[in-house]
Amino acid sequence: MNWTKHTLDKARSVHSAITDLLKFISSEGGDPDELVHLFEGHYAALDDLYLDRMPIAVALDESDLVLRYVGPQIGEGPSPFPRFTRFHRIFGDIHKEMVRVAKTHPNYACSDIDWRGDADLRITAADLRLIFGFKLPATYGSDSNRLRLGSSDPIFVAVKESIEILGVVAASLQDENPWEIIQAFAKGRPALDVAVVDAALHAVRRIIPHNERGIDCVEIGGLAVPHGRSLELGEDHWLRATVAIAGIEVPNEQVDVVGTLCPIDPGTLRFELRGIDGLRPIRCKYRKEHADFVKSHRRKKVQVSGRAEFDIKHNPRFVVVETITPKS
Amino acid sequence: MCVPLPSLNEYGFLPVPPIIHDVRLEDMPGCFGLRPRRREIWSNCLSFIEWLRANTPVTEIFVDGRFLSSSDDFSEVEMGIELTPELVRSAGGLDRFNVPSWDEFGVRVRYFAPDQPDLHNFHRAFSTPDPEIRLPNSSEGLLKGYIRIAL
């Protein structure tokens, strides 16, 4: 369905109805300038189509991922719009998580490629009613526009597969066993390793409203959602994501790494180790008993030992922390 | 023939066919009034219908809008009234309908000229769904039913 065209057609039908009503009023000897209330419903319909529906239509047609938060305090209350702070925070969270997943992708994380502006997602909707749409960066085709990425550019692939795994993880949370669906999708896609899946689970968990006053759930749609399904994710799915994150498993190979501790999410016991000699940041999962240490050693140099998953160059990608000690 | 409201289809709309579901006023809002907010909005319609009955010769109304769906993304009921030369004459002129229905009753009323199916059909606008995230993979010809109530 081309929703933009569909919405424009619907608006045109309202214009036709107004024209017909004008003619009818004239034929009945009425004065349209006096009979203004007869047109109010049509004008309200046009306002609704152009102001409220068109942003959704465009987002649905163009987005790889489109999110719409739903709840009693979005379209009601003293103001039809959410407060700016909340809009800004939610948009910022979504953007941060999407970039984090892309940066965890091996094409980026296991290379010396720097993040570039041309790899940024395009925004198809950022509506004050908490509707957000995102689209993959444009790629060049036969025009060889060098301002754009090629479709096989490692960074483009990283962004594309990150959006795809976000759609799959979101869809998997509709199932009682998300891991089966995630693993089935990741099978045969070596780039979608534990680190990427962990980052995607965190991203989706962060996107789902949790203890958010007046917001019940988020609807997710777009090309990245498998089978074009739309999803509705609420508190139950947030809990399911939390359980899935806790169930992440890695092989039994040991590693010792020294780097700077940068917390990601104390709720799911994750931090990143950055500033590692010759390596990109590594996602780490720690135990509750490490929580005080992690809190007190934020941005400090530490040594981490634990089990890890490695990339093809045998660089650690994801570490389950067993011991963690300060490193001066 | 008036029948009770049918179950909503997979898209959360009144099923098609028929496009127009003839429903008795006492059967409304039925499944569309399960939440207090929906019942409150429908009560606005009832106030307007009372006004119509008392002040005009209108014999039927059309009910439409996202209120007639499983979506919670609505703020009003849309009502359609087809004006005909006979209706206008019986009412004593068009002025009878020229009331601010939104300000006074909280109802969006769309007045239509007599339907001209050969040129265009105002019923078509009522049967065309709005874009929503919950309607993925829907075909170009996706239609929704709406309601006609005899007063």
Coordinates of C-alpha atoms in Angstrom, one line a residue:
Chain A
M1 CA 0.0 0.0 0.0
N2 CA 1.3 3.4 -0.9
W3 CA 0.0 5.3 2.1
T4 CA 1.1 8.7 1.0
K5 CA -0.9 8.5 -2.3
H6 CA -3.8 6.8 -0.5
T7 CA -3.9 9.7 2.0
L8 CA -3.6 12.3 -0.7
D9 CA -6.5 10.6 -2.6
K10 CA -8.6 10.7 0.5
A11 CA -7.8 14.4 1.0
R12 CA -8.9 15.0 -2.7
S13 CA -12.2 13.2 -2.0
V14 CA -12.8 15.7 0.9
H15 CA -12.1 18.6 -1.5
S16 CA -14.5 17.1 -4.0
A17 CA -17.1 16.8 -1.2
I18 CA -16.6 20.5 -0.3
T19 CA -17.0 21.5 -4.0
D20 CA -20.2 19.4 -4.4
L21 CA -21.6 20.9 -1.2
L22 CA -20.8 24.4 -2.4
K23 CA -22.7 23.7 -5.6
F24 CA -25.6 22.2 -3.8
I25 CA -25.9 25.1 -1.4
S26 CA -25.9 27.5 -4.4
S27 CA -28.6 25.4 -6.1
E28 CA -30.7 25.6 -3.0
G29 CA -30.3 29.4 -2.9
G30 CA -28.1 29.3 0.2
D31 CA -25.0 31.5 0.8
P32 CA -21.9 29.4 1.6
D33 CA -20.4 32.4 3.4
E34 CA -23.3 32.3 5.9
L35 CA -23.5 28.6 6.2
V36 CA -19.9 28.2 7.6
H37 CA -20.8 25.4 10.0
L38 CA -21.8 23.1 7.2
F39 CA -18.2 22.9 6.2
E40 CA -16.6 22.5 9.6
G41 CA -16.5 18.7 9.5
H42 CA -14.8 18.7 6.1
Y43 CA -12.2 21.2 7.2
A44 CA -11.5 19.2 10.3
A45 CA -11.1 16.1 8.1
L46 CA -8.6 17.9 6.0
D47 CA -6.7 19.2 9.0
D48 CA -6.6 15.6 10.3
L49 CA -5.4 14.2 7.0
Y50 CA -2.7 16.8 6.3
L51 CA -1.4 17.4 9.8
D52 CA -2.0 14.1 11.6
R53 CA -2.2 11.3 9.1
M54 CA 0.3 12.5 6.4
P55 CA 3.4 12.2 8.7
I56 CA 2.4 8.6 9.5
A57 CA 1.7 7.8 5.8
V58 CA 5.1 9.1 4.8
A59 CA 6.8 7.3 7.6
L60 CA 5.0 4.0 6.7
D61 CA 6.0 4.3 3.1
E62 CA 9.6 5.2 3.6
S63 CA 10.8 3.8 6.8
D64 CA 12.9 0.7 7.5
L65 CA 11.8 1.1 11.1
V66 CA 8.9 3.2 12.3
L67 CA 7.9 3.6 16.0
R68 CA 4.8 5.1 17.5
Y69 CA 4.3 5.3 21.2
V70 CA 0.8 4.7 22.3
G71 CA -0.9 5.7 25.6
P72 CA -3.5 7.9 27.1
Q73 CA -1.3 10.9 27.7
I74 CA -0.1 11.3 24.1
G75 CA -3.2 12.5 22.4
E76 CA -5.1 13.7 25.4
G77 CA -4.8 15.8 28.5
P78 CA -4.2 19.6 28.7
S79 CA -2.0 19.5 25.6
P80 CA -2.2 17.2 22.6
F81 CA 1.6 16.9 22.5
P82 CA 4.1 15.4 24.9
R83 CA 6.5 17.7 26.7
F84 CA 9.6 18.5 24.8
T85 CA 11.9 16.9 27.3
R86 CA 10.2 13.5 27.0
F87 CA 10.1 13.7 23.2
H88 CA 13.8 14.7 23.1
R89 CA 14.7 11.9 25.6
I90 CA 12.9 9.2 23.8
F91 CA 14.2 10.2 20.4
G92 CA 17.7 10.5 21.8
D93 CA 17.5 7.0 23.4
I94 CA 16.3 5.4 20.1
H95 CA 19.1 7.1 18.1
K96 CA 21.8 6.2 20.6
E97 CA 20.7 2.6 20.7
M98 CA 20.6 2.3 16.9
V99 CA 24.0 3.7 16.5
R100 CA 25.3 1.5 19.3
V101 CA 24.1 -1.6 17.6
A102 CA 25.7 -0.5 14.3
K103 CA 29.0 0.3 16.1
T104 CA 28.9 -3.2 17.7
H105 CA 28.7 -4.8 14.3
P106 CA 32.0 -6.5 13.3
N107 CA 32.3 -4.5 10.1
Y108 CA 32.7 -1.4 12.3
A109 CA 33.9 -2.9 15.6
C110 CA 36.6 -5.2 14.1
S111 CA 38.1 -2.7 11.7
D112 CA 39.8 0.6 11.7
I113 CA 37.0 2.3 9.8
D114 CA 35.7 5.4 11.4
W115 CA 32.0 6.2 11.7
R116 CA 31.1 8.7 9.0
G117 CA 28.2 11.0 8.5
D118 CA 27.1 9.3 5.3
A119 CA 26.4 6.2 7.3
D120 CA 23.8 8.0 9.5
L121 CA 20.3 6.9 9.3
R122 CA 17.8 9.2 7.6
I123 CA 14.9 10.4 9.6
T124 CA 11.5 9.9 7.9
A125 CA 9.4 11.0 10.9
A126 CA 9.9 12.8 14.1
D127 CA 6.5 13.8 15.2
L128 CA 5.6 15.3 18.5
R129 CA 3.0 12.6 19.0
L130 CA 6.0 10.3 19.6
I131 CA 6.1 8.9 16.1
F132 CA 9.7 8.2 14.8
G133 CA 10.7 6.8 11.4
F134 CA 14.2 5.9 10.2
K135 CA 15.5 4.8 6.9
L136 CA 18.9 3.4 5.8
P137 CA 21.3 5.9 4.3
A138 CA 21.0 6.2 0.5
T139 CA 23.5 4.2 -1.6
Y140 CA 24.8 5.1 -4.9
G141 CA 23.9 3.1 -8.0
S142 CA 24.9 3.6 -11.6
D143 CA 25.3 7.4 -10.9
S144 CA 28.3 6.5 -8.7
N145 CA 27.5 9.5 -6.5
R146 CA 30.6 9.4 -4.2
L147 CA 28.8 11.4 -1.6
R148 CA 26.9 8.2 -0.9
L149 CA 27.9 4.8 0.3
G150 CA 28.0 1.8 -1.9
S151 CA 25.6 -1.0 -1.0
S152 CA 28.5 -3.2 -0.2
D153 CA 30.4 -0.6 1.8
P154 CA 31.2 -2.3 5.2
I155 CA 29.7 0.6 7.1
F156 CA 26.5 0.5 5.1
V157 CA 26.3 -3.3 5.6
A158 CA 26.8 -2.7 9.4
V159 CA 24.0 -0.2 9.5
K160 CA 21.7 -2.4 7.3
E161 CA 22.2 -5.6 9.3
S162 CA 21.8 -3.6 12.6
I163 CA 18.4 -2.3 11.5
E164 CA 17.5 -5.8 10.4
I165 CA 18.5 -7.5 13.6
L166 CA 16.6 -4.8 15.5
G167 CA 13.4 -5.7 13.6
V168 CA 14.0 -9.4 14.2
V169 CA 14.7 -9.0 17.9
A170 CA 11.6 -6.8 18.2
A171 CA 9.5 -9.4 16.5
S172 CA 11.1 -12.3 18.5
L173 CA 9.7 -10.7 21.7
Q174 CA 6.2 -11.6 20.6
D175 CA 7.2 -15.2 21.1
E176 CA 7.7 -16.9 24.4
N177 CA 11.2 -18.1 23.3
P178 CA 12.8 -15.2 21.5
W179 CA 16.1 -16.9 21.3
E180 CA 14.9 -19.5 18.9
I181 CA 13.8 -16.8 16.4
I182 CA 16.9 -14.7 16.9
Q183 CA 19.2 -17.7 16.4
A184 CA 17.3 -18.9 13.4
F185 CA 17.8 -15.5 11.8
A186 CA 21.5 -15.1 12.8
K187 CA 22.3 -18.6 11.5
G188 CA 24.4 -18.2 8.4
R189 CA 25.0 -14.5 9.2
P190 CA 28.4 -14.6 11.0
A191 CA 28.4 -10.9 11.6
L192 CA 25.4 -11.2 13.8
D193 CA 27.3 -12.6 16.8
V194 CA 26.6 -12.5 20.5
A195 CA 27.8 -8.9 20.8
V196 CA 25.5 -7.6 18.1
V197 CA 22.5 -9.6 19.3
D198 CA 23.2 -8.5 22.9
A199 CA 23.3 -4.9 21.7
A200 CA 20.1 -5.3 19.7
L201 CA 18.3 -6.8 22.7
H202 CA 19.4 -3.9 24.8
A203 CA 18.3 -1.5 22.1
V204 CA 14.8 -2.9 21.8
R205 CA 14.5 -3.2 25.6
R206 CA 15.4 0.5 25.9
I207 CA 12.9 1.4 23.1
I208 CA 10.0 -0.4 24.9
P209 CA 8.3 2.0 27.3
H210 CA 8.9 1.0 30.9
N211 CA 7.5 2.9 33.9
E212 CA 6.7 5.7 31.4
R213 CA 3.8 7.6 32.7
G214 CA 0.9 7.8 30.2
I215 CA 2.6 5.5 27.6
D216 CA 1.4 1.9 27.4
C217 CA 3.3 0.5 24.5
V218 CA 5.2 1.1 21.3
E219 CA 4.0 0.1 17.9
I220 CA 6.9 -0.9 15.6
G221 CA 6.6 -1.4 11.8
G222 CA 8.6 -0.8 8.7
L223 CA 10.6 -2.9 6.2
A224 CA 12.9 -4.3 8.9
V225 CA 10.2 -6.1 10.7
P226 CA 10.0 -9.6 9.3
H227 CA 7.0 -10.4 7.1
G228 CA 5.9 -6.8 7.2
R229 CA 4.2 -7.4 10.5
S230 CA 3.5 -4.6 12.9
L231 CA 4.3 -5.2 16.5
E232 CA 3.0 -3.8 19.8
L233 CA 5.5 -4.0 22.6
G234 CA 4.7 -3.2 26.2
E235 CA 5.6 -4.1 29.7
D236 CA 5.4 -7.9 29.2
H237 CA 7.8 -7.7 26.2
W238 CA 10.2 -5.5 28.3
L239 CA 10.3 -8.3 30.9
R240 CA 10.8 -10.9 28.1
A241 CA 13.8 -8.8 26.8
T242 CA 15.2 -8.6 30.2
V243 CA 15.1 -12.4 30.6
A244 CA 16.6 -12.9 27.1
I245 CA 19.5 -10.6 27.9
A246 CA 20.2 -12.5 31.1
G247 CA 20.2 -15.7 29.1
I248 CA 23.1 -14.7 26.8
E249 CA 25.7 -17.4 26.6
V250 CA 29.3 -17.5 25.3
P251 CA 31.9 -20.2 24.7
N252 CA 34.3 -21.3 27.4
E253 CA 37.4 -19.6 26.2
Q254 CA 39.3 -17.4 28.7
V255 CA 40.5 -13.8 28.1
D256 CA 42.2 -11.0 30.0
V257 CA 41.8 -7.5 28.8
V258 CA 42.7 -4.1 30.1
G259 CA 40.7 -1.0 29.3
T260 CA 38.6 1.9 30.5
L261 CA 35.3 0.9 32.1
C262 CA 32.3 2.6 30.6
P263 CA 28.9 1.5 32.0
I264 CA 26.1 0.8 29.5
D265 CA 23.2 -0.4 31.6
P266 CA 23.4 -1.3 35.3
G267 CA 19.9 -2.8 35.1
T268 CA 21.2 -5.6 32.8
L269 CA 24.7 -5.6 34.1
R270 CA 26.6 -4.4 31.0
F271 CA 29.5 -2.2 30.5
E272 CA 31.9 -1.5 27.6
L273 CA 35.6 -1.7 27.9
R274 CA 37.2 1.1 25.8
G275 CA 40.6 2.4 25.1
I276 CA 42.0 -1.1 24.7
D277 CA 45.3 -1.2 23.0
G278 CA 44.7 -2.0 19.3
L279 CA 41.0 -3.0 19.8
R280 CA 37.6 -1.5 19.5
P281 CA 35.4 -1.4 22.6
I282 CA 34.3 -4.8 24.0
R283 CA 30.8 -5.4 25.5
C284 CA 31.0 -7.0 28.9
K285 CA 28.4 -8.7 31.0
Y286 CA 29.2 -8.7 34.7
R287 CA 27.7 -10.2 37.9
K288 CA 25.7 -8.4 40.6
E289 CA 28.6 -8.8 43.0
H290 CA 30.6 -6.6 40.6
A291 CA 28.0 -3.8 40.7
D292 CA 29.6 -1.7 43.4
F293 CA 33.0 -2.0 41.7
V294 CA 31.6 -1.0 38.3
K295 CA 29.9 2.0 39.9
S296 CA 33.0 3.2 41.7
H297 CA 35.4 2.5 38.7
R298 CA 33.5 4.4 36.0
R299 CA 35.9 5.8 33.5
K300 CA 38.8 4.1 35.2
K301 CA 41.3 1.6 33.9
V302 CA 40.5 -1.9 34.9
Q303 CA 41.6 -5.5 34.1
V304 CA 38.8 -7.9 33.2
S305 CA 39.1 -11.7 33.1
G306 CA 36.4 -13.9 31.8
R307 CA 34.9 -16.1 29.1
A308 CA 34.7 -14.5 25.7
E309 CA 33.4 -14.8 22.2
F310 CA 36.0 -13.8 19.5
D311 CA 35.9 -12.5 16.0
I312 CA 37.7 -14.2 13.1
K313 CA 40.9 -12.3 14.0
H314 CA 40.5 -13.8 17.5
N315 CA 39.8 -10.4 19.1
P316 CA 37.4 -10.6 22.0
R317 CA 33.9 -9.3 21.0
F318 CA 31.8 -10.1 24.2
V319 CA 33.2 -11.0 27.6
V320 CA 31.3 -12.6 30.5
V321 CA 33.3 -11.1 33.4
E322 CA 34.6 -13.5 36.1
T323 CA 37.0 -11.2 37.8
I324 CA 37.6 -7.5 37.6
T325 CA 40.4 -5.5 39.3
P326 CA 41.7 -1.9 39.2
K327 CA 44.6 -1.2 37.0
S328 CA 46.7 1.9 37.7
Chain B
M1 CA -32.3 -4.7 7.5
C2 CA -30.7 -3.8 10.9
V3 CA -28.5 -6.4 12.4
P4 CA -26.3 -6.5 15.5
L5 CA -22.8 -5.3 15.1
P6 CA -20.5 -8.0 13.6
S7 CA -17.1 -8.9 15.0
L8 CA -14.2 -6.8 13.7
N9 CA -12.0 -8.2 11.0
E10 CA -8.2 -8.9 11.2
Y11 CA -7.5 -5.2 10.7
G12 CA -9.8 -4.1 13.5
F13 CA -12.4 -2.8 11.1
L14 CA -16.0 -3.6 10.5
P15 CA -15.9 -6.3 7.8
V16 CA -16.6 -5.6 4.1
P17 CA -19.0 -6.5 2.5
P18 CA -21.3 -4.8 3.2
I19 CA -19.7 -1.4 3.1
I20 CA -22.6 0.0 5.0
H21 CA -23.8 -1.8 8.1
D22 CA -27.3 -0.8 9.1
V23 CA -27.4 -0.7 12.9
R24 CA -30.1 0.2 15.3
L25 CA -29.3 3.2 17.6
E26 CA -29.9 1.0 20.7
D27 CA -27.2 -1.4 19.5
M28 CA -24.6 1.3 19.5
P29 CA -21.8 1.8 20.6
G30 CA -21.6 -2.0 21.2
C31 CA -18.1 -3.3 20.9
F32 CA -16.9 0.3 20.2
G33 CA -17.9 1.4 23.7
L34 CA -15.9 -0.9 25.8
R35 CA -13.8 1.8 27.4
P36 CA -15.1 4.7 29.4
R37 CA -13.5 7.2 27.0
R38 CA -15.3 5.6 24.1
R39 CA -18.7 5.7 25.9
E40 CA -18.1 9.4 26.8
I41 CA -17.4 10.2 23.1
W42 CA -20.5 8.3 22.0
S43 CA -22.6 10.1 24.5
N44 CA -21.7 13.3 22.6
C45 CA -23.2 11.7 19.5
L46 CA -26.4 10.8 21.4
S47 CA -26.8 14.5 22.4
F48 CA -26.4 15.5 18.8
I49 CA -28.8 12.9 17.6
E50 CA -31.4 14.1 20.1
W51 CA -30.9 17.6 18.7
L52 CA -31.3 16.3 15.1
R53 CA -34.5 14.5 16.0
A54 CA -36.0 17.5 17.8
N55 CA -35.0 20.1 15.2
T56 CA -34.6 18.5 11.8
P57 CA -36.3 16.0 9.6
V58 CA -33.1 14.0 9.2
T59 CA -33.9 10.3 9.0
E60 CA -30.5 8.7 8.8
I61 CA -27.0 9.4 9.8
F62 CA -23.7 7.7 8.9
V63 CA -21.1 7.0 11.5
D64 CA -17.4 6.8 10.6
G65 CA -13.9 7.6 11.8
R66 CA -11.3 5.7 13.7
F67 CA -13.9 5.4 16.5
L68 CA -15.2 2.5 14.4
S69 CA -12.1 0.5 14.7
S70 CA -10.0 -1.3 17.4
S71 CA -7.6 1.6 17.3
D72 CA -7.3 3.9 20.3
D73 CA -6.0 6.7 18.1
F74 CA -9.2 8.7 17.9
S75 CA -10.6 11.8 19.6
E76 CA -14.1 12.0 18.2
V77 CA -16.8 10.3 16.2
E78 CA -17.3 11.4 12.6
M79 CA -20.8 11.7 11.5
G80 CA -22.1 12.1 7.9
I81 CA -25.4 13.5 6.8
E82 CA -26.5 13.5 3.2
L83 CA -28.4 16.6 2.3
T84 CA -31.1 16.3 -0.4
P85 CA -33.4 19.0 -1.8
E86 CA -36.4 17.3 -0.1
L87 CA -34.6 17.2 3.3
V88 CA -33.6 20.9 3.0
R89 CA -37.2 21.8 2.1
S90 CA -38.7 19.8 5.0
A91 CA -36.2 21.5 7.3
G92 CA -37.3 24.9 6.1
G93 CA -33.9 25.7 4.6
L94 CA -30.2 25.1 5.1
D95 CA -29.9 27.4 8.0
R96 CA -31.5 24.7 10.2
F97 CA -28.3 22.7 9.9
N98 CA -25.9 25.6 10.3
V99 CA -25.0 24.9 14.0
P100 CA -21.5 24.6 15.4
S101 CA -21.8 20.9 16.2
W102 CA -18.3 20.5 17.4
D103 CA -18.5 23.4 19.9
E104 CA -22.0 22.5 21.1
F105 CA -21.9 18.7 21.0
G106 CA -18.3 17.6 20.4
V107 CA -19.3 15.9 17.2
R108 CA -17.6 16.4 13.8
V109 CA -20.5 16.4 11.3
R110 CA -19.8 16.3 7.6
Y111 CA -22.7 17.4 5.4
F112 CA -22.7 16.0 1.9
A113 CA -24.4 17.0 -1.3
P114 CA -26.7 14.3 -2.7
D115 CA -24.7 11.3 -3.6
Q116 CA -23.7 11.0 -7.2
P117 CA -22.4 7.5 -7.7
D118 CA -21.5 8.0 -11.3
L119 CA -19.4 11.1 -10.7
H120 CA -17.9 10.2 -7.3
N121 CA -19.3 8.6 -4.3
F122 CA -18.9 10.3 -0.9
H123 CA -19.4 6.9 0.7
R124 CA -16.0 6.0 -0.7
A125 CA -14.2 8.4 1.7
F126 CA -15.9 6.7 4.6
S127 CA -14.8 3.3 3.6
T128 CA -11.2 4.2 3.1
P129 CA -9.0 3.5 6.1
D130 CA -6.4 5.9 7.4
P131 CA -2.7 5.0 7.5
E132 CA -1.7 3.3 10.7
I133 CA 1.3 1.2 11.7
R134 CA -1.0 -1.6 12.7
L135 CA -2.0 -2.0 9.0
P136 CA 1.0 -3.5 7.4
N137 CA 0.9 -5.5 4.2
S138 CA -2.6 -4.3 3.5
S139 CA -3.6 -4.2 -0.1
E140 CA -4.3 -1.1 -2.2
G141 CA -8.0 -1.9 -2.1
L142 CA -8.3 -2.3 1.6
L143 CA -11.8 -1.1 2.7
K144 CA -13.5 -0.8 6.0
G145 CA -17.2 -0.9 6.8
Y146 CA -19.1 1.9 8.4
I147 CA -22.5 2.4 10.0
R148 CA -25.9 3.8 9.0
I149 CA -28.4 4.5 11.7
A150 CA -32.0 5.2 10.9
L151 CA -33.4 7.8 13.3

